Coordinates of C-alpha atoms in Angstrom, one line a residue:
Chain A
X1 CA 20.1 -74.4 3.6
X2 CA 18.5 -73.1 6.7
X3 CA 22.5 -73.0 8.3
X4 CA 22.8 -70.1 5.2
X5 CA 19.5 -69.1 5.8
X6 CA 20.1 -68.2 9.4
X7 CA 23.9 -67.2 9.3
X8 CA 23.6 -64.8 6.5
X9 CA 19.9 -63.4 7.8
X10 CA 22.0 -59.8 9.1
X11 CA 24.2 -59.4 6.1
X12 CA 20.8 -59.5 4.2
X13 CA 18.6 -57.3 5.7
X14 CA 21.8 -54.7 6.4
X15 CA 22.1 -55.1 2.4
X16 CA 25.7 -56.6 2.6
X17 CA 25.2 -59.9 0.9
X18 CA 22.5 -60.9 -1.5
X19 CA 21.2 -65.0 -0.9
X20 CA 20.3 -66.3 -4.0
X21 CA 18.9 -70.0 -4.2
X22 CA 18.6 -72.3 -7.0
X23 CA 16.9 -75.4 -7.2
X24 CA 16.6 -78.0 -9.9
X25 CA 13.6 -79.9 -8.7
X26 CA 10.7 -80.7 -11.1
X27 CA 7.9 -79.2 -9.6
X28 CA 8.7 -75.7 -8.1
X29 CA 5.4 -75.3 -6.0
X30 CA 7.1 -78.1 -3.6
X31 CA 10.2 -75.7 -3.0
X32 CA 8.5 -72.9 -2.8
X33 CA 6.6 -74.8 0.3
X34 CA 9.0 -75.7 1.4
X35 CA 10.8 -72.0 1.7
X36 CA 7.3 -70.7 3.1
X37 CA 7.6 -73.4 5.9
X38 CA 11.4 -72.5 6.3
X39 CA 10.8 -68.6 5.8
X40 CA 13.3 -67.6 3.6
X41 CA 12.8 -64.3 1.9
X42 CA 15.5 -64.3 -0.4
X43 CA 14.5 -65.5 -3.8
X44 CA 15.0 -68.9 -5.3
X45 CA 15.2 -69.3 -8.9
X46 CA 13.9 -72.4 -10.8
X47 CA 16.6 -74.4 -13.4
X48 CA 14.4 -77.8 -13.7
X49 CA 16.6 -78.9 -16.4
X50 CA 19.7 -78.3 -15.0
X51 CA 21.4 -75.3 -17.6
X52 CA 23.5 -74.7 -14.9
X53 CA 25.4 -77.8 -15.0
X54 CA 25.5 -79.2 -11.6
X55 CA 26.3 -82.7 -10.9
X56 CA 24.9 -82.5 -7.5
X57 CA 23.4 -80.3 -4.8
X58 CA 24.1 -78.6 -2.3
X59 CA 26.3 -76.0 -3.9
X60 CA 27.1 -73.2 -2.3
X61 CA 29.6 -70.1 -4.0
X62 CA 30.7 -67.3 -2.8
X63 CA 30.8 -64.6 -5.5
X64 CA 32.1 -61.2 -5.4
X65 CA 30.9 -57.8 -6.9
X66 CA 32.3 -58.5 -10.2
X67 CA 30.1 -62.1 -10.2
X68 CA 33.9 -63.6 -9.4
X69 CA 33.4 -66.9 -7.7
X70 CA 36.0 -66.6 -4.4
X71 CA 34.8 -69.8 -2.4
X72 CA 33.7 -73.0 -3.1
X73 CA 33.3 -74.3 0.5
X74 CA 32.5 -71.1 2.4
X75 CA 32.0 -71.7 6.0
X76 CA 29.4 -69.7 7.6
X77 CA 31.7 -68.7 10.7
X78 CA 34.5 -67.2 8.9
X79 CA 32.4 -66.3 6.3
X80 CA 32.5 -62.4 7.2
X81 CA 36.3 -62.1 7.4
X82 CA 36.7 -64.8 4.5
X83 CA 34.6 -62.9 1.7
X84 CA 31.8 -59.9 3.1
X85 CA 34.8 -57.7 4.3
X86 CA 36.8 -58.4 1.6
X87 CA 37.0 -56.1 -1.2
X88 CA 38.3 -57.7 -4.6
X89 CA 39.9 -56.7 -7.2
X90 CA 38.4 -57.6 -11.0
X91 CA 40.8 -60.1 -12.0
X92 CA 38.9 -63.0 -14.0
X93 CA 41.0 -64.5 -16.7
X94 CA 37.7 -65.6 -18.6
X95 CA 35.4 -62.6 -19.8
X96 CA 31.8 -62.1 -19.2
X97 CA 29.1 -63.9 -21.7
X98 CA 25.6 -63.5 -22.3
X99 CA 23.1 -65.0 -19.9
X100 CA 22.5 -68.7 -21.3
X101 CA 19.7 -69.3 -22.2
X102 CA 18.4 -65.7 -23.7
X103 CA 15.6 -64.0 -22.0
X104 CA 13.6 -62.8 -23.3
X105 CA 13.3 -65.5 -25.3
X106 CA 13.4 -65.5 -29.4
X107 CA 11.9 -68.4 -30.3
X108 CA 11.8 -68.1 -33.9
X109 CA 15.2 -67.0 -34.3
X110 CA 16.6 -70.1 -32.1
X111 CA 14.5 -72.4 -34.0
X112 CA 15.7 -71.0 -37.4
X113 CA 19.5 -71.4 -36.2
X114 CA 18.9 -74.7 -35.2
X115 CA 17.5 -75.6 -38.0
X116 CA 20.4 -74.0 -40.3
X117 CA 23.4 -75.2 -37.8
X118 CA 22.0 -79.0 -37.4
X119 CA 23.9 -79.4 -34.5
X120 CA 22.4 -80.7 -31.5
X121 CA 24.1 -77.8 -29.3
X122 CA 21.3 -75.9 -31.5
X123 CA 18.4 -77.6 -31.0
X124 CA 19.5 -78.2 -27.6
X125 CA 19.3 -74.4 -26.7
X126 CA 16.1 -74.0 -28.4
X127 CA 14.6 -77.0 -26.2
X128 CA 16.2 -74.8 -22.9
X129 CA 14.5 -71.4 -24.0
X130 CA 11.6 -73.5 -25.1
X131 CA 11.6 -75.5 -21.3
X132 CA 12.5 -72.3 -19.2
X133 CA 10.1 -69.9 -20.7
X134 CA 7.6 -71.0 -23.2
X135 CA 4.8 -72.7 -20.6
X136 CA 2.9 -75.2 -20.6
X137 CA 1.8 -74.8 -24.6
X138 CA 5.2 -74.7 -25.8
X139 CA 6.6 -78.4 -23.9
X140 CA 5.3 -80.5 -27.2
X141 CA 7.8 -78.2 -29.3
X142 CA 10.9 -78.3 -26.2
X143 CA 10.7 -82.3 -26.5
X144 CA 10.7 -82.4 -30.4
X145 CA 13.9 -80.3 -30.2
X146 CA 15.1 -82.5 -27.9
X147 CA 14.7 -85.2 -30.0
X148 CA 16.4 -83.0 -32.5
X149 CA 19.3 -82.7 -30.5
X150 CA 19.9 -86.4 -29.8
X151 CA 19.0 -87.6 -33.2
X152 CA 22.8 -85.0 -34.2
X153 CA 24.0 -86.9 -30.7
X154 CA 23.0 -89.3 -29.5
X155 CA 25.9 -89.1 -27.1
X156 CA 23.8 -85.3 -25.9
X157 CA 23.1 -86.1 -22.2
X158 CA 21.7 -83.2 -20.8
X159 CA 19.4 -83.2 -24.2
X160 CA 18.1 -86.6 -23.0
X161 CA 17.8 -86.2 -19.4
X162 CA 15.8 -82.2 -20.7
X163 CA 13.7 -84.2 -22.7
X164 CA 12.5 -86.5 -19.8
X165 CA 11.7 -83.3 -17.8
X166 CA 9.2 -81.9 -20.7
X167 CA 7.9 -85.5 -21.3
X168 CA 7.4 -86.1 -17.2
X169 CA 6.1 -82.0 -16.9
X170 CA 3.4 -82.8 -19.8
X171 CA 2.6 -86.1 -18.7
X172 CA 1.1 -83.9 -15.5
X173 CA -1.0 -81.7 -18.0
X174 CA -4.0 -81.9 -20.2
X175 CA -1.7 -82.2 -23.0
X176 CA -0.5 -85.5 -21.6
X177 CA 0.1 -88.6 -24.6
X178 CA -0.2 -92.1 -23.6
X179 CA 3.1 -92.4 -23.6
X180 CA 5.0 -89.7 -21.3
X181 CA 5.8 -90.4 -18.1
X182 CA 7.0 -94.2 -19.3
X183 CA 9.3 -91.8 -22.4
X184 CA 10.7 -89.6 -19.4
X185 CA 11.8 -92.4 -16.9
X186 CA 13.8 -94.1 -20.3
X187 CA 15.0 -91.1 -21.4
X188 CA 16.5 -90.3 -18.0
X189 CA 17.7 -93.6 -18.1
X190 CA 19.7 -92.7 -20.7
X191 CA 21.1 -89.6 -19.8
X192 CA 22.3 -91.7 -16.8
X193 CA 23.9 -94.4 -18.7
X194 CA 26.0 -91.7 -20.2
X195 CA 27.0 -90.1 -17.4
X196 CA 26.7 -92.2 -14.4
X197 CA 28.1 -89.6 -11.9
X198 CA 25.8 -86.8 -12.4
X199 CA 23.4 -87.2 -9.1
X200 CA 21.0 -84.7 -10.4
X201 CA 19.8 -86.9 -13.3
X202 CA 19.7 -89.9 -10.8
X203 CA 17.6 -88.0 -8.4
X204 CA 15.2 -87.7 -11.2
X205 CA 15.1 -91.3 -11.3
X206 CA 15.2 -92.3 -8.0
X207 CA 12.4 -90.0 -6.9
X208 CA 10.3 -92.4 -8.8
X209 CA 11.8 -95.5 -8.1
X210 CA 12.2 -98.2 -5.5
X211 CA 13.1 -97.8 -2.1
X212 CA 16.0 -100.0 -2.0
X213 CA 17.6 -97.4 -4.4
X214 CA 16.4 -94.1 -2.7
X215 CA 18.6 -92.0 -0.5
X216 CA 15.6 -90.0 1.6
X217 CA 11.9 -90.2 0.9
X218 CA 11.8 -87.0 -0.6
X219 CA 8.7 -85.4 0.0
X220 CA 7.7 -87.0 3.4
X221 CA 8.0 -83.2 4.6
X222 CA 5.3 -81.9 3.0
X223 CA 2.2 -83.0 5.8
X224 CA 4.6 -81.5 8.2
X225 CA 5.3 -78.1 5.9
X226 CA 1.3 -77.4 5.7
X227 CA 0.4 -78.3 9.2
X228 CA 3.2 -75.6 10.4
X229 CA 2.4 -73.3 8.1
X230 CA -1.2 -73.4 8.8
X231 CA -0.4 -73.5 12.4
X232 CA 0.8 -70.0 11.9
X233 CA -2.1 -68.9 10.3
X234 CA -1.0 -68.6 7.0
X235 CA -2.1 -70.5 3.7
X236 CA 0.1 -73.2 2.3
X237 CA 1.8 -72.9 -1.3
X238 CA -1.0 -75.4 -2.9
X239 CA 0.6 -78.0 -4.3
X240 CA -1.1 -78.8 -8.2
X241 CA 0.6 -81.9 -8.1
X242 CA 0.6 -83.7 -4.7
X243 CA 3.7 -85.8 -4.1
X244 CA 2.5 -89.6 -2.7
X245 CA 3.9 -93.3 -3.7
X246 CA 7.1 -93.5 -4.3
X247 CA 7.9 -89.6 -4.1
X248 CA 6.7 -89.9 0.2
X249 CA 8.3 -93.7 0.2
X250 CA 10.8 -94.5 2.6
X251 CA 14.3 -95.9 1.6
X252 CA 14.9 -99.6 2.4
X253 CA 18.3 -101.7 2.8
X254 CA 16.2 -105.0 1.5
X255 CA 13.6 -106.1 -0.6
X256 CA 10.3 -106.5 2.0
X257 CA 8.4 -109.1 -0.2
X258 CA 4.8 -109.7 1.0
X259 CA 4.4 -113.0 3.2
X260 CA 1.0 -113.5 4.2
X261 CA -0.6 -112.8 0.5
X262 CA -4.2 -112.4 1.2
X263 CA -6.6 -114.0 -1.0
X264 CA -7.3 -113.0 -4.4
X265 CA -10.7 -111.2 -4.6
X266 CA -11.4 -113.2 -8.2
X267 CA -9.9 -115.5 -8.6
X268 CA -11.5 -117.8 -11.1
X269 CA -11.8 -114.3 -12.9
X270 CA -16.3 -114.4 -12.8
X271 CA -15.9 -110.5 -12.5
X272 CA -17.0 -108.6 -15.9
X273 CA -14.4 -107.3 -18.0
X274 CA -14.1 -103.9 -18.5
X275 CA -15.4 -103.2 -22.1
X276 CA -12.9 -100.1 -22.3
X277 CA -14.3 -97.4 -20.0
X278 CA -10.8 -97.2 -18.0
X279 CA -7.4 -97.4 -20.0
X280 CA -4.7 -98.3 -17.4
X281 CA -0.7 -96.6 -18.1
X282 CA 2.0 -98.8 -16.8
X283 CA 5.1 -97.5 -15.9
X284 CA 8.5 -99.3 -14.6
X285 CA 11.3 -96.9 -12.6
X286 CA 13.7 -97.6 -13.7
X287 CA 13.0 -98.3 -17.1
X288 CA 16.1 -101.6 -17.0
X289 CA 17.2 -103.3 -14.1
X290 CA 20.2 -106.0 -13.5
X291 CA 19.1 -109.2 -11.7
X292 CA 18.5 -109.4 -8.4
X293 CA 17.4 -105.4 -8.2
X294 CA 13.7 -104.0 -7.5
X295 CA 11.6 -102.0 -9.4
X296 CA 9.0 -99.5 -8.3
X297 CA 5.6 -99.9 -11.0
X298 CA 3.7 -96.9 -11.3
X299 CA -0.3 -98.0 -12.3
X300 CA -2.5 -95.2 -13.4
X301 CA -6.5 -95.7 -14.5
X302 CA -7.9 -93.3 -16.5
X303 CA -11.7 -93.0 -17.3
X304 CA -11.8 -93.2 -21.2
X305 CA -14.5 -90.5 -21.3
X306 CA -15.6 -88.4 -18.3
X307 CA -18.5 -87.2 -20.1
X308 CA -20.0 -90.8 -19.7
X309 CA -18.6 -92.3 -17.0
X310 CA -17.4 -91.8 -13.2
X311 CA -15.9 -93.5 -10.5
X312 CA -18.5 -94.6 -7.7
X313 CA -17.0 -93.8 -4.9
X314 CA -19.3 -94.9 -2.2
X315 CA -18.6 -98.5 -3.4
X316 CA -15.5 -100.5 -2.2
X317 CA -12.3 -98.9 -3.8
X318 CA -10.5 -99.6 -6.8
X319 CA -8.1 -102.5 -6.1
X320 CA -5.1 -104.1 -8.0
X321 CA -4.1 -107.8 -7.8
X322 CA -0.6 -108.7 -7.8
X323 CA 0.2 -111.9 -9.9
X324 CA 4.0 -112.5 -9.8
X325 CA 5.6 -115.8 -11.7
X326 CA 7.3 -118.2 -9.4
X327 CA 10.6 -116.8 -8.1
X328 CA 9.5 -113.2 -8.8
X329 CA 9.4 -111.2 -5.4
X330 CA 6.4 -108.4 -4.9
X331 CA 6.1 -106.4 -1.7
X332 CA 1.9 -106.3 -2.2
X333 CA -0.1 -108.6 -3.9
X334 CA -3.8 -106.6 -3.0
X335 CA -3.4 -102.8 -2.9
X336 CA -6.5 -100.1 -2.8
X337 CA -6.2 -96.7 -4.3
X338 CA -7.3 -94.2 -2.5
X339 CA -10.0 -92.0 -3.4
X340 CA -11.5 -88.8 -2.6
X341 CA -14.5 -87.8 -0.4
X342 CA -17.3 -86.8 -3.1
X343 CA -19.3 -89.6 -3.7
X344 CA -18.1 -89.4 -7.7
X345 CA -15.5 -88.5 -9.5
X346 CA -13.1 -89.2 -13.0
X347 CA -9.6 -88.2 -11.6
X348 CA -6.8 -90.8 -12.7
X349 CA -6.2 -93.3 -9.6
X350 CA -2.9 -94.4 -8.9
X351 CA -1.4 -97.6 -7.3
X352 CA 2.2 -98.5 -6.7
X353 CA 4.1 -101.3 -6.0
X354 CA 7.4 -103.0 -6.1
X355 CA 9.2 -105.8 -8.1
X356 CA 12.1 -108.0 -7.7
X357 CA 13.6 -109.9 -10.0
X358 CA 15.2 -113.0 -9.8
X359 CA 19.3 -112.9 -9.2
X360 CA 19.6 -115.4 -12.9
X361 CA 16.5 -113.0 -14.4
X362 CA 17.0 -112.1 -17.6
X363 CA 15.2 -110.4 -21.1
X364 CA 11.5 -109.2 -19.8
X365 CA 9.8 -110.5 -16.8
X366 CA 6.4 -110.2 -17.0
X367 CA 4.0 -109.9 -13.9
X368 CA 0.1 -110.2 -14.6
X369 CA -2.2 -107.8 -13.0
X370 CA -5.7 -106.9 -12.7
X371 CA -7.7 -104.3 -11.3
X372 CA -11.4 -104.3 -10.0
X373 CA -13.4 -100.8 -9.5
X374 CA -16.9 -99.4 -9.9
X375 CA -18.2 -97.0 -12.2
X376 CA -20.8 -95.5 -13.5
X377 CA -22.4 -94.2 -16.6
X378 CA -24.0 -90.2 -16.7
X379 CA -26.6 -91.1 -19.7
X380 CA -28.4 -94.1 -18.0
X381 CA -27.3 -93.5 -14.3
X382 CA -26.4 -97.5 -14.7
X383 CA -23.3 -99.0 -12.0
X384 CA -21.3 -101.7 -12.5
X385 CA -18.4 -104.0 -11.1
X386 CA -15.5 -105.1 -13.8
X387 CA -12.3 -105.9 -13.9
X388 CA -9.2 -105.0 -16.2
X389 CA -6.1 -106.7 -16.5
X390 CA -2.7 -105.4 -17.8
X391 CA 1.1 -106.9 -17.7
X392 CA 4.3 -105.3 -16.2
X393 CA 7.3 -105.6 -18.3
X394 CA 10.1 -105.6 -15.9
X395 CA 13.3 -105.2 -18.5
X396 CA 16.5 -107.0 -17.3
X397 CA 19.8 -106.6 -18.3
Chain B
X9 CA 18.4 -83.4 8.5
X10 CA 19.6 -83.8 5.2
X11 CA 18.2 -80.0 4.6
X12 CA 21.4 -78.9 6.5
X13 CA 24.6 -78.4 4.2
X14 CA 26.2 -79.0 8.0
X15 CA 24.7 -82.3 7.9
X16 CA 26.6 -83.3 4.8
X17 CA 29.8 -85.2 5.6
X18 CA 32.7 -83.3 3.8
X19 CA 34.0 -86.3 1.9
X20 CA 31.1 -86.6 0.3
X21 CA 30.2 -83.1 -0.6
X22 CA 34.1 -82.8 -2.3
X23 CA 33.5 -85.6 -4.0
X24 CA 30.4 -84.1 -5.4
X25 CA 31.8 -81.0 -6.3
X26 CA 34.5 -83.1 -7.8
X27 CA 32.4 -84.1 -10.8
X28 CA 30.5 -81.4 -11.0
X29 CA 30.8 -78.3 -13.9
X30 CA 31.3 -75.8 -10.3
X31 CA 33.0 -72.5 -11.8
X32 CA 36.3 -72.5 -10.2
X33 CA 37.6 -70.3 -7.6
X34 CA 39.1 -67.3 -9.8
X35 CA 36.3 -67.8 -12.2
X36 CA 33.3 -65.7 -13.6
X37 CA 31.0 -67.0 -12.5
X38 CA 28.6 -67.8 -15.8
X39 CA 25.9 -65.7 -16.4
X40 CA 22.2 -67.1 -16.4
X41 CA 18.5 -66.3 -16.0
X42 CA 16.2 -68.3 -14.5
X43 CA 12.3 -68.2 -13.8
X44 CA 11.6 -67.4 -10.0
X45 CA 9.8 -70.5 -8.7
X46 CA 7.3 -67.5 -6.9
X47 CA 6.7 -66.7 -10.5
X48 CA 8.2 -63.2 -10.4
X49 CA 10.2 -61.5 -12.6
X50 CA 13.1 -63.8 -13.8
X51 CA 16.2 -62.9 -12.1
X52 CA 19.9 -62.8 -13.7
X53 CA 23.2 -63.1 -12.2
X54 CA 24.5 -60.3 -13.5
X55 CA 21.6 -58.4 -12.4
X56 CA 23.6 -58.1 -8.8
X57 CA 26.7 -57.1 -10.4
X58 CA 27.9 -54.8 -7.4
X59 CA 26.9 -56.9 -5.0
X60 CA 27.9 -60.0 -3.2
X61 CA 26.0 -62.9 -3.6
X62 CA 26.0 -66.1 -1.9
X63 CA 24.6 -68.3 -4.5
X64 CA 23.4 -71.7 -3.3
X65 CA 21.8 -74.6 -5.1
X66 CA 19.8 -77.3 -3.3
X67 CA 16.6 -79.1 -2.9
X68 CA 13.8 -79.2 -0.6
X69 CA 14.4 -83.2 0.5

């Protein structure tokens, strides 16, 4: 992008050529960062669930004065004599149709047509007007017409793949069910089965998974974006969900499984179990594996009730033991979540790690856990050390 | 620098565009609207209609 962004600065600012960026990431705080670091002015439009119908990016098109698409592969140095000199004649053999999807957007009358057209095209156009514009209120409804849409097709690819977008998008909100971000990573598994070649489905994927499976670490830039930004005197585009774990990891060619474990902080399990003040989400990317391949496992604690309890954060931090079965390959076995400055606090705390699985695994492999943290309680100002264990279910097929 | 379109060997980006839905040269282009991730006014492609635009999709890693 910044080869466009620098060849095409002129033709801009004389009013010749008009840049228009698209990008289908989840989160468009990150990209707008990521133009404020690059400083592009030209305006970048957000399609998170992919209505435009890319199998991969980049993309870059030419088009012409009657939205005629004359290059596919422009190249920047004969781009002038190539296309901006050119003046072109309007000669499309297919005819214009209306934007897809419709803004502004009808929500009623898209949910009545799906409703009387039971097709999953229909639903699956409602879910699109429901994802683009209907906020963070209206993602419950774009997933259950989803669902819609794949219960008519099952075959409906983009529907799946949509419907891991809401599901991952809500699982970031208030709104969040138990179950969310562990529904988005299978349904995007799905959509991938269906369509193995469409890169920016697996991109969804891989941004959460394993390193041996990851192109580029993704969002490694972002320390780099905020320091240069700041450095300039200006404020950052903040970020209201911070990429770290996998999202920041950095691709690997083999599996790096932890040698020198160190020693398990309980291990005759004395600790106090947690009665049920933290609920811990566990969340495998990808959802199946074949044998031999890595997983990355995605751990979130929540505190049941922040009205009665906190995290003590001037005690040690929150820690996960790794228990794999015999032949079962982890690349940590003790990992600390980090934790911020204030000496309490009831924000979920994350810890990832990664799995692999046996070359002769097969059915579920399971890997025992455990986690040890402080907390305390508001109404009698009581601390207290416990533990909680959960399972990973690694699925192999 | 894989921000750089440069930077992407050509075989690879044909292949991409290979299995892609890319509008074909000749092609209207389809017509969309899309939220602007600054949160300004959603912007249509037909909106430039007059104009040449270079219309480029890509991603911040």
């Amino acid at each position: 992008m910044p080869v466009w962004h620098d060849a095409t600065k002129q033709w801009a600012t004389d009013g010749k050529l008009v840049l228009l960026g698209v990008t289908q990431e989840q989160h468009p705080e990150r990209c707008r960062l990521f133009a404020q670091w690059k400083g592009f002015g030209w305006p970048i439009l957000h399609d998170p669930i992919n209505v435009l119908g890319s199998a991969a990016v980049p993309v870059v098109l030419a088009i012409d004065e009657h939205g005629i698409v004359r290059s596919t592969r422009p190249n920047p140095k004969t781009f002038a004599a190539d296309f901006l000199d050119k003046a072109f004649a309007d000669d499309a053999t297919n005819k214009p149709v209306p934007p897809t999807p419709a803004h502004p957007p009808k929500f009623d009358d898209l949910k009545a047509a799906a409703e009387a057209a039971k097709t999953a095209d229909a639903w699956r156009r409602y879910g699109d007007t429901l994802a683009l514009w209907g906020g963070e209120e209206k993602l419950s409804a774009a997933i259950a017409a989803y669902r819609q849409a794949v219960t008519h097709d099952p075959k409906d690819g983009p529907a799946w793949f949509r419907s891991g977008v809401c599901l991952r998008r809500r699982s970031e909100t208030t709104a969040r069910e138990a179950d969310d971000f562990r529904a988005a990573v299978a349904a995007w598994g799905t959509a991938l089965d269906l369509d193995p070649n469409q890169y920016i489905w697996r991109r969804r994927i891989q941004q959460y998974g394993p390193r041996l499976d990851k192109p580029y670490p993704f969002y490694d830039w972002v320390p780099d974006a905020e320091a240069a930004v700041r450095k300039r005197g200006e404020t950052p585009v903040a970020l209201p969900v911070r990429p770290d774990g996998s999202e920041i990891a950095q691709p690997a060619k083999a599996f790096a499984a932890v040698k020198d474990a160190p020693t398990n902080p309980d291990p005759k399990g004395k600790v106090n179990r947690d009665p049920g003040s933290v609920t811990c989400e566990v969340v495998v990317v990808p959802a199946v594996v074949k044998p031999g391949q890595s997983v990355r496992v995605h751990l979130t604690f929540r505190v049941a009730s922040m009205k009665t309890d906190h995290w003590n954060n001037e005690a040690e931090p929150l820690r996960v033991w790794v228990d794999p079965p015999a032949g079962v390959a982890v690349h940590e076995r003790l990992i600390a979540a980090e934790r911020p400055k204030a000496a309490t606090s009831t924000e979920p705390r994350t810890v990832g790690f990664e799995v692999q699985v046996p070359k002769d695994a097969a059915g579920t492999i399971r890997v025992p856990v455990y986690a040890l943290y402080h907390l305390c309680d508001e109404v009698g100002g009581t601390c207290r050390y416990v533990r909680l264990y959960a399972t990973v279910e690694v699925k192999v097929k | 620098m894989r921000h750089s379109l440069l930077a992407v060997p050509a075989a690879v980006l044909l292949s991409q565009l290979a299995l892609g839905q890319t509008p074909k040269v000749g092609d209207r282009h389809p017509d969309f609207t899309l939220p602007d991730v600054a949160g300004g006014k959603p912007k249509t492609l037909s909106d430039f209609r007059g104009k040449k635009v270079l219309l480029v999709q890509f991603a911040s890693w």
